[in-house]
PDB file of C-alpha atoms in Angstrom:
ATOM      1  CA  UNK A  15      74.861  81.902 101.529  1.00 95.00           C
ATOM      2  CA  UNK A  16      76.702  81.909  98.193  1.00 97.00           C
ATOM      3  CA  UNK A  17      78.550  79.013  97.511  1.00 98.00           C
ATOM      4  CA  UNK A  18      82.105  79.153  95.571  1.00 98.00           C
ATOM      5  CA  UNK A  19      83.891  75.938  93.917  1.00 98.00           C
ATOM      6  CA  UNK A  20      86.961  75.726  92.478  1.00 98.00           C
ATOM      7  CA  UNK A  21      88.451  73.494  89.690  1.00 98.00           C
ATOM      8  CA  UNK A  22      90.623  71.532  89.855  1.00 97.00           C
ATOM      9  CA  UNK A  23      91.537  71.120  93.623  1.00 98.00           C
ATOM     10  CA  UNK A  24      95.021  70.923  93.015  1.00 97.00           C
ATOM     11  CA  UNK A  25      96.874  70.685  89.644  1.00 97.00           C
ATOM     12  CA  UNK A  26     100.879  70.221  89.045  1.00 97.00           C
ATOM     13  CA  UNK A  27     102.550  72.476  86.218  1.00 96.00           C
ATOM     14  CA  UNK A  28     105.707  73.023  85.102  1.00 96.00           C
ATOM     15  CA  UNK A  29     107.741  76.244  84.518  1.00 96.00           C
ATOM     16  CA  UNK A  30     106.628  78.171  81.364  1.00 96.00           C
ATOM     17  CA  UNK A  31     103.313  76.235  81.708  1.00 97.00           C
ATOM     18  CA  UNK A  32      99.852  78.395  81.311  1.00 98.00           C
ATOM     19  CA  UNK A  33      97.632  77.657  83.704  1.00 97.00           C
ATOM     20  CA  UNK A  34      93.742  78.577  84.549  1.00 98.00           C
ATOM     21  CA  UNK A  35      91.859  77.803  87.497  1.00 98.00           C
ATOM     22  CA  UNK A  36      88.141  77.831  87.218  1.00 98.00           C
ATOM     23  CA  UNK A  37      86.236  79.409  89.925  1.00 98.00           C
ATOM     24  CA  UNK A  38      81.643  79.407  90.195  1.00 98.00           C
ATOM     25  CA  UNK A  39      79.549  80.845  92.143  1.00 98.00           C
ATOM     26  CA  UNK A  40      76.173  79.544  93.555  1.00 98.00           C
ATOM     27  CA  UNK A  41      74.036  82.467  91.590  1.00 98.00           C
ATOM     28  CA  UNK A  42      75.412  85.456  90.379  1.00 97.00           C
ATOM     29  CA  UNK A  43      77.415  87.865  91.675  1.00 97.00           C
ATOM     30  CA  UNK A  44      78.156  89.886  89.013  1.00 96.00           C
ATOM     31  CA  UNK A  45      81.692  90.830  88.754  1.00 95.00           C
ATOM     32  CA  UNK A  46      82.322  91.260  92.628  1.00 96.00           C
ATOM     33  CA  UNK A  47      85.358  88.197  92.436  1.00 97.00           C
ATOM     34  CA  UNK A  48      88.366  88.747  94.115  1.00 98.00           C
ATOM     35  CA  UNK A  49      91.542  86.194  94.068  1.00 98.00           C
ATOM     36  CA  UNK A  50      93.818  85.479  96.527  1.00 98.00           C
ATOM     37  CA  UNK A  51      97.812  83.789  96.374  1.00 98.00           C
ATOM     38  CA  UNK A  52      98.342  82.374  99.776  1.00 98.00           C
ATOM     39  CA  UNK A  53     102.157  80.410 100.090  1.00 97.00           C
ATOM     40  CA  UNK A  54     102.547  77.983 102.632  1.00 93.00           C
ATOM     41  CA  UNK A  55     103.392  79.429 106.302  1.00 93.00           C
ATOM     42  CA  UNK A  56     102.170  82.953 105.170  1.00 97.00           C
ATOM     43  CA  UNK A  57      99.364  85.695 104.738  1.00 98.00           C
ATOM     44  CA  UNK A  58      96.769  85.906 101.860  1.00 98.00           C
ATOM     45  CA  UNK A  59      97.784  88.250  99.069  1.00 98.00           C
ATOM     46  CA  UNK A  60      95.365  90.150  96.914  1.00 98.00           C
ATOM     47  CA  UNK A  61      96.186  89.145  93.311  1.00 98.00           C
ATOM     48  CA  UNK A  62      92.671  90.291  91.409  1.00 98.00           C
ATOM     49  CA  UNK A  63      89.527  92.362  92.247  1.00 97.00           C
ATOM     50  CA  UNK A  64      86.243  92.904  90.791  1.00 96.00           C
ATOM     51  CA  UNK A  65      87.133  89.717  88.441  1.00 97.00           C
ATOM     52  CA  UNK A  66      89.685  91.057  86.095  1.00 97.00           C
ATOM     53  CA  UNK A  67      91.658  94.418  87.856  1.00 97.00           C
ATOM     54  CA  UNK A  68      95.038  93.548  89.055  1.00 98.00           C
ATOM     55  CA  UNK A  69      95.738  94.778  91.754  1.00 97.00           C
ATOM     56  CA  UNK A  70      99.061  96.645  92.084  1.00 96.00           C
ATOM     57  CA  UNK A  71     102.375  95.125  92.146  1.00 97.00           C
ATOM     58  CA  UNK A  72     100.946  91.642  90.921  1.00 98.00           C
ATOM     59  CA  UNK A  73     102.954  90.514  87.786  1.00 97.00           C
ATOM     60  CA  UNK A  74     101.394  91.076  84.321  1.00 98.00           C
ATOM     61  CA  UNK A  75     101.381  87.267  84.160  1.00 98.00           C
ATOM     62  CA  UNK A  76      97.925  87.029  85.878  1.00 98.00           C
ATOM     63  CA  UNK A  77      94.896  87.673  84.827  1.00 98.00           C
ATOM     64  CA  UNK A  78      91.249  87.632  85.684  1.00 98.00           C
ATOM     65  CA  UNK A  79      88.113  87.231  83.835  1.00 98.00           C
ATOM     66  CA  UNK A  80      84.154  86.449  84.110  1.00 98.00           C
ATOM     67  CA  UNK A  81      81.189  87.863  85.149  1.00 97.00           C
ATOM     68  CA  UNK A  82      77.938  86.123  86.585  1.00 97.00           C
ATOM     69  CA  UNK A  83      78.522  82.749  87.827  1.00 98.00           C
ATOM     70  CA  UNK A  84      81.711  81.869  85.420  1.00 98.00           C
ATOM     71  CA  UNK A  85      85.243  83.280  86.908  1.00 98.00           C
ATOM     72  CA  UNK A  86      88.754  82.020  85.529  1.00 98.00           C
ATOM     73  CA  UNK A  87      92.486  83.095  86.627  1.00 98.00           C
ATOM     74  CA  UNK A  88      95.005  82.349  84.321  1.00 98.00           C
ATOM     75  CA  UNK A  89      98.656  82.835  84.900  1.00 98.00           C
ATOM     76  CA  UNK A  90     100.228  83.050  81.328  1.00 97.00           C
ATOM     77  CA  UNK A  91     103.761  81.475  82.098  1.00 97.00           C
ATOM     78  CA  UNK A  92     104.084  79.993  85.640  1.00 97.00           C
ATOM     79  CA  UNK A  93     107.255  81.458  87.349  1.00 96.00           C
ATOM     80  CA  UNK A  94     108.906  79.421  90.507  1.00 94.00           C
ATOM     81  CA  UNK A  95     107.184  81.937  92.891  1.00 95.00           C
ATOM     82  CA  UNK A  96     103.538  81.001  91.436  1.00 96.00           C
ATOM     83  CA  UNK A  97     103.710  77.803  93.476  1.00 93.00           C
ATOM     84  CA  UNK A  98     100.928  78.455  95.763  1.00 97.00           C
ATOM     85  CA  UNK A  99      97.257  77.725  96.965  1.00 98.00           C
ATOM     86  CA  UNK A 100      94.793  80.209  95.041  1.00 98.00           C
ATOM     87  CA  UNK A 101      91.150  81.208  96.257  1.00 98.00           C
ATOM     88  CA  UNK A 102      88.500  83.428  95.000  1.00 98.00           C
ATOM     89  CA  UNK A 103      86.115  85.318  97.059  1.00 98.00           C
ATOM     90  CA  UNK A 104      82.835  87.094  96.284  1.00 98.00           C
ATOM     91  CA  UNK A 105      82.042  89.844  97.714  1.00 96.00           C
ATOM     92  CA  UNK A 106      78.520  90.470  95.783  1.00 96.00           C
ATOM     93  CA  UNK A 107      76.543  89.435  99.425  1.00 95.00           C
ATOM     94  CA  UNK A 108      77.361  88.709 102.422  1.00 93.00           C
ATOM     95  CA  UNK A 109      79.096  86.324 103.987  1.00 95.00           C
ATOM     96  CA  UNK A 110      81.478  86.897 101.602  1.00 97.00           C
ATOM     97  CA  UNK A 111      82.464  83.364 101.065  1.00 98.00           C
ATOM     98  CA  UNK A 112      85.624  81.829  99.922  1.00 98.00           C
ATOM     99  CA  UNK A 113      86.269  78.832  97.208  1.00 98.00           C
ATOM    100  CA  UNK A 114      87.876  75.659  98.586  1.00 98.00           C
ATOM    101  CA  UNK A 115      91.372  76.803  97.071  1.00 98.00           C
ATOM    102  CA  UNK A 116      93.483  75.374  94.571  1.00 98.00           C
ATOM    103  CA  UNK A 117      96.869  74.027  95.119  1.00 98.00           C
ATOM    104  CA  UNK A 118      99.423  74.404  92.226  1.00 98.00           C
ATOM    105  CA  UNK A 119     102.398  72.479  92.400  1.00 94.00           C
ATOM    106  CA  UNK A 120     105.202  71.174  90.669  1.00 81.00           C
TER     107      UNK A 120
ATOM    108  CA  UNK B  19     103.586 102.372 103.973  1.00 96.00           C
ATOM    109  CA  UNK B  20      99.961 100.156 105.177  1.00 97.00           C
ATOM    110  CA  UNK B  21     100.924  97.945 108.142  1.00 98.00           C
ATOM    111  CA  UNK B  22      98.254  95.478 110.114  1.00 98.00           C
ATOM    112  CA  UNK B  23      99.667  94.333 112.931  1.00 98.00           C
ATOM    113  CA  UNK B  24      98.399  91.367 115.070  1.00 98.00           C
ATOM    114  CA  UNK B  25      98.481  90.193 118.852  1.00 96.00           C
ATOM    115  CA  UNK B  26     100.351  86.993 119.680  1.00 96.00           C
ATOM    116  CA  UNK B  27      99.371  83.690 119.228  1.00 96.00           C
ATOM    117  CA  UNK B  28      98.487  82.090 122.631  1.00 93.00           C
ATOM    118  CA  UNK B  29      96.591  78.892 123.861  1.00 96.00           C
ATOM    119  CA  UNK B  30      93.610  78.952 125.578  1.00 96.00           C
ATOM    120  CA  UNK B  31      91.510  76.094 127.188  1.00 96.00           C
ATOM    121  CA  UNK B  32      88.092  74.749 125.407  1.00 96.00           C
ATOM    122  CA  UNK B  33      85.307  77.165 126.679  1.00 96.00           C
ATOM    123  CA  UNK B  34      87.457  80.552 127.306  1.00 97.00           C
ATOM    124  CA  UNK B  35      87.321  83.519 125.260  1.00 97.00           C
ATOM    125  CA  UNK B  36      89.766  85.293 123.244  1.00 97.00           C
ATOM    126  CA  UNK B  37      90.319  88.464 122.096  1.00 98.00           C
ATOM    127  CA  UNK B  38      92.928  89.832 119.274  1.00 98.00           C
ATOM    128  CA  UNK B  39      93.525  93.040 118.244  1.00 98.00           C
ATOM    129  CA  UNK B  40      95.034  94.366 114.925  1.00 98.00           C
ATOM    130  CA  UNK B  41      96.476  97.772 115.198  1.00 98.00           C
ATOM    131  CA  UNK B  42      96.275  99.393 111.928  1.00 98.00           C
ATOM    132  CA  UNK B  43      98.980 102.366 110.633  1.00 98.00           C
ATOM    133  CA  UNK B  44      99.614 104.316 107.086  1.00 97.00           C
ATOM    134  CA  UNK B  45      96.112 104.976 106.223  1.00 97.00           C
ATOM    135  CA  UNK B  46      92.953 106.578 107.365  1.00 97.00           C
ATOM    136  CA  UNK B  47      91.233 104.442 109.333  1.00 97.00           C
ATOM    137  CA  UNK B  48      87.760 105.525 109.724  1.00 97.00           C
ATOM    138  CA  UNK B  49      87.403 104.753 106.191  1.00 96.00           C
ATOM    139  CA  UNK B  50      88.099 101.360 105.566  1.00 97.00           C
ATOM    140  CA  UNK B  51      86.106  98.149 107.020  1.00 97.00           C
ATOM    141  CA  UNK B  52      87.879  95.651 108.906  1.00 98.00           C
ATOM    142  CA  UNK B  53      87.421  92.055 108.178  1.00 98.00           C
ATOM    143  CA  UNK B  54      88.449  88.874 109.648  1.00 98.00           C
ATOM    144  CA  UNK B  55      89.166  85.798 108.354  1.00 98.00           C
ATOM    145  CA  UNK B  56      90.330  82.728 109.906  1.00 98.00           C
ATOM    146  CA  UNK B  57      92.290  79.595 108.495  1.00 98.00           C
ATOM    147  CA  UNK B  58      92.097  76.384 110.540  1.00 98.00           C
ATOM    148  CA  UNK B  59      95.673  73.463 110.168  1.00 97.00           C
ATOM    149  CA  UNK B  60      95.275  72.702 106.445  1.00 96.00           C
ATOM    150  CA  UNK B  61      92.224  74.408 106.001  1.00 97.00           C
ATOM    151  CA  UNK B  62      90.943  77.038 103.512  1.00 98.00           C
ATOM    152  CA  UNK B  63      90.019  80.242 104.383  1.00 98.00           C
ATOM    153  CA  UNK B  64      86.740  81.456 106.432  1.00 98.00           C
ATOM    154  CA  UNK B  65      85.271  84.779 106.567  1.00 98.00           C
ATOM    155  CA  UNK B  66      83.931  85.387 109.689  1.00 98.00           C
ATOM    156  CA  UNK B  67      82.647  89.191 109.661  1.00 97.00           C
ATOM    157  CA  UNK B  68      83.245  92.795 109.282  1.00 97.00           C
ATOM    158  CA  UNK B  69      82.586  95.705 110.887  1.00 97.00           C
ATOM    159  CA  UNK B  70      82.587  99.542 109.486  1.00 96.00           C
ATOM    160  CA  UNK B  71      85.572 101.392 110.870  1.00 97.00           C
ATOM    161  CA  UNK B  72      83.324 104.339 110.020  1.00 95.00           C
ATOM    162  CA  UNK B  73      80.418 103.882 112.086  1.00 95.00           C
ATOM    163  CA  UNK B  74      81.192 100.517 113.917  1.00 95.00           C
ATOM    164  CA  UNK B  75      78.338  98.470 111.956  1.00 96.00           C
ATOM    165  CA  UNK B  76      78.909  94.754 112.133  1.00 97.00           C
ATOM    166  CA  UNK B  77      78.311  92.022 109.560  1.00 97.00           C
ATOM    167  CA  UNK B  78      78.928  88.423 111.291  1.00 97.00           C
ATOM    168  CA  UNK B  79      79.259  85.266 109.629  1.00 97.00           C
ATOM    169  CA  UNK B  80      76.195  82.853 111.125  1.00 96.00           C
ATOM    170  CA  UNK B  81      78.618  80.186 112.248  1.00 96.00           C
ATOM    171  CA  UNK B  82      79.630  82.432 114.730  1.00 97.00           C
ATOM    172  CA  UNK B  83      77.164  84.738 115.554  1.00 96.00           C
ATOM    173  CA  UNK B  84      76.384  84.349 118.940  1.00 96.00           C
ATOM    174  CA  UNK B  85      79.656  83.985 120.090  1.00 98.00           C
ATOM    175  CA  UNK B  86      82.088  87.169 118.562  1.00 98.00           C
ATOM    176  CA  UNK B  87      81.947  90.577 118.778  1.00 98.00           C
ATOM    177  CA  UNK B  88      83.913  92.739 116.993  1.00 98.00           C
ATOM    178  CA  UNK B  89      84.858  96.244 117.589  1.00 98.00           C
ATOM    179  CA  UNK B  90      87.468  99.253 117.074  1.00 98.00           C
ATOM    180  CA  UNK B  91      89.176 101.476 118.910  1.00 97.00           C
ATOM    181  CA  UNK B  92      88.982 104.756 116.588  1.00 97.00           C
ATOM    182  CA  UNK B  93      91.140 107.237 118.961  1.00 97.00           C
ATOM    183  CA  UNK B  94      93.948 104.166 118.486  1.00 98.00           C
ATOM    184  CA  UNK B  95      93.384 102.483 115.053  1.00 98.00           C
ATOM    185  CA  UNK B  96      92.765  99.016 116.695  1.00 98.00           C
ATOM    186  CA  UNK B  97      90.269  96.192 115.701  1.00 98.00           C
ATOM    187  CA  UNK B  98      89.933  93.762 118.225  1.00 98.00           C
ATOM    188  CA  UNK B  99      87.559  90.132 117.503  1.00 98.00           C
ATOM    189  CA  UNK B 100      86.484  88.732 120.484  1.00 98.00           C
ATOM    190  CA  UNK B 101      85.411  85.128 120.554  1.00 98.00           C
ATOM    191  CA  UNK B 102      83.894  83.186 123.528  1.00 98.00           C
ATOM    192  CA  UNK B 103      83.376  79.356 124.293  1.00 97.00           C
ATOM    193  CA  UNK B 104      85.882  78.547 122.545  1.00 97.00           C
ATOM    194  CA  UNK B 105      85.662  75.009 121.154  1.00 96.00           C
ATOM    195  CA  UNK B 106      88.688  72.710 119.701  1.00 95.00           C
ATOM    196  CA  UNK B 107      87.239  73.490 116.104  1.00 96.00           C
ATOM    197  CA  UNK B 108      88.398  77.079 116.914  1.00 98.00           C
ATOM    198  CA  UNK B 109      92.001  76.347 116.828  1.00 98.00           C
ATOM    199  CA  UNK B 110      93.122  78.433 113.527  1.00 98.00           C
ATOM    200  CA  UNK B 111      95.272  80.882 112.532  1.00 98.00           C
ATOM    201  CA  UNK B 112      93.133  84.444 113.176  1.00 98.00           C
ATOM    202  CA  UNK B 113      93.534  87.455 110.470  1.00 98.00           C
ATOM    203  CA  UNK B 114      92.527  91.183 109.978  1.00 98.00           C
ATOM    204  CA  UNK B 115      92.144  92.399 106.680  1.00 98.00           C
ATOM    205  CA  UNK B 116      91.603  96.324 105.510  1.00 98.00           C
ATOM    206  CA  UNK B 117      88.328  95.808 103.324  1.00 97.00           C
ATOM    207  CA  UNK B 118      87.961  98.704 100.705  1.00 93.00           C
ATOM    208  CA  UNK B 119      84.504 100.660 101.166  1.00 86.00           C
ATOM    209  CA  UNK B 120      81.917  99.862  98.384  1.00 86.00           C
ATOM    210  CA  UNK B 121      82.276 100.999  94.891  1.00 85.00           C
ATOM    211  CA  UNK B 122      79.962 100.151  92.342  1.00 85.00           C
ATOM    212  CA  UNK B 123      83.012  98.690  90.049  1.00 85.00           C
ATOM    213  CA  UNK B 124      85.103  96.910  91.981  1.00 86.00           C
ATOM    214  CA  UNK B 125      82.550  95.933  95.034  1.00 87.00           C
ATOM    215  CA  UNK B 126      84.816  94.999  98.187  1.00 92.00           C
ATOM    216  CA  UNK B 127      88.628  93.661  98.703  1.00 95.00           C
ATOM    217  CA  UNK B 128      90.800  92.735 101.123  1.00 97.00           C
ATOM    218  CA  UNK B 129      94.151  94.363 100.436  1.00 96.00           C
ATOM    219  CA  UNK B 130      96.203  94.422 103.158  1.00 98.00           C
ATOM    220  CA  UNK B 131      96.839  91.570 105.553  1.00 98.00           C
ATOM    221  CA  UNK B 132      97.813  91.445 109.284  1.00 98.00           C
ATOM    222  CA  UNK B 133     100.248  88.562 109.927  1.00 98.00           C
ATOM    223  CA  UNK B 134      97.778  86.383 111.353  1.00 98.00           C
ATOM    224  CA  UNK B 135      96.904  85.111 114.976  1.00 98.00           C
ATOM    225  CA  UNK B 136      97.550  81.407 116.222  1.00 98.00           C
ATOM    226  CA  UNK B 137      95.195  80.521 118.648  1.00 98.00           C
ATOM    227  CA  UNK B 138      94.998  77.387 119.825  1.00 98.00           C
ATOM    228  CA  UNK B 139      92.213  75.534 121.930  1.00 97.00           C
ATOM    229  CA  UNK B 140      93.182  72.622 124.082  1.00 93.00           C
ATOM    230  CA  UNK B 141      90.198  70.344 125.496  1.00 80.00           C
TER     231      UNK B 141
END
């Protein structure tokens, strides 16, 4: 199986702040990296696909980028809402694995 | 508008089975995959399989092959995961995702969520 780690586990920013979390994968898996927003008590959303394609309705603020091994999402100025666990995913080869997450707080 | 919508949480006893279905409207079924993916008490997330709306072809994860089955329900838009023996480390939340089909660009996603599935395993 692919393996996906994220970095940090959990980081606390501040409104305004830019942040990027850092997301590898075992080997490569091209760009086939999708990231997730989940908020506490609710479902996954869909924030980026194939590593840098927002998907629709997802603020301008985030952003996606990497290819191979090497994935980052960085949200450009954190809003109150950001305040959430993200994950990435690759779907390059099944099981399509998921990182550990990564907690933002304030 | 895309809706996934779940069976109720319930509780079962350690060595049952369960079986939740996700009843999908506002697309065409047939040609997306559903996927599901299940989040034990302060867990991350866990993808446990697919299967091909299309033609019904299954992908499972291998921590739990052996013990679910998934399926659909075509003339009703339904997925349903089955899982049997259930064990304590089952206890999670349960979801179904729509999975896009394969492009060469943009591989798979998940883009629409059911609301999830608390199922709960007592010993």
């Amino acid at each position: 199986d692919i393996q996906m780690t994220q970095s940090p586990s959990s980081l606390s920013a501040s409104v305004g702040d830019r942040v990027t979390i850092t997301c590898r994968a075992s080997q490569s898996i091209t760009n086939y990296l999708n990231w997730y927003q989940q908020k506490p008590g609710k479902v996954p959303k869909l924030l980026i696909y194939a590593a840098s394609s927002l998907q629709s309705g997802v603020p301008s603020r985030f952003s996606g980028s990497g290819s191979g091994t090497d994935f980052t999402l960085t949200i450009s100025s954190l809003q109150p809402d950001d305040f959430a666990t993200y994950y990435c995913q690759q779907s390059h080869t099944t099981p399509f694995t998921f990182g550990p997450g990564t907690k933002v707080d304030i | 508008q895309v809706q996934l919508v779940q069976s109720g949480a319930e509780v079962y006893e350690s060595g049952a089975s369960v079986k939740v279905s996700c009843k999908a409207s506002g697309y065409t079924f047939t040609s997306y995959y559903i996927s599901w993916v299940r989040q034990a008490p302060g867990q991350g997330l866990e993808w446990m399989g697919w299967i091909s709306a299309y033609n019904g072809n299954t992908n499972y994860a291998q921590k739990v092959q052996g013990r679910v089955t998934m399926t659909t329900d075509t003339s009703t838009s339904t997925g349903y995961m089955e899982l049997r023996s259930l064990r304590s480390d089952d206890t999670a939340v349960y979801y179904c995702a729509r999975v896009t089909s394969f492009d060469i660009l943009t591989g798979y996603y998940a883009d629409y969520w059911g609301q999830g599935t608390l199922v709960t395993v007592s010993s």
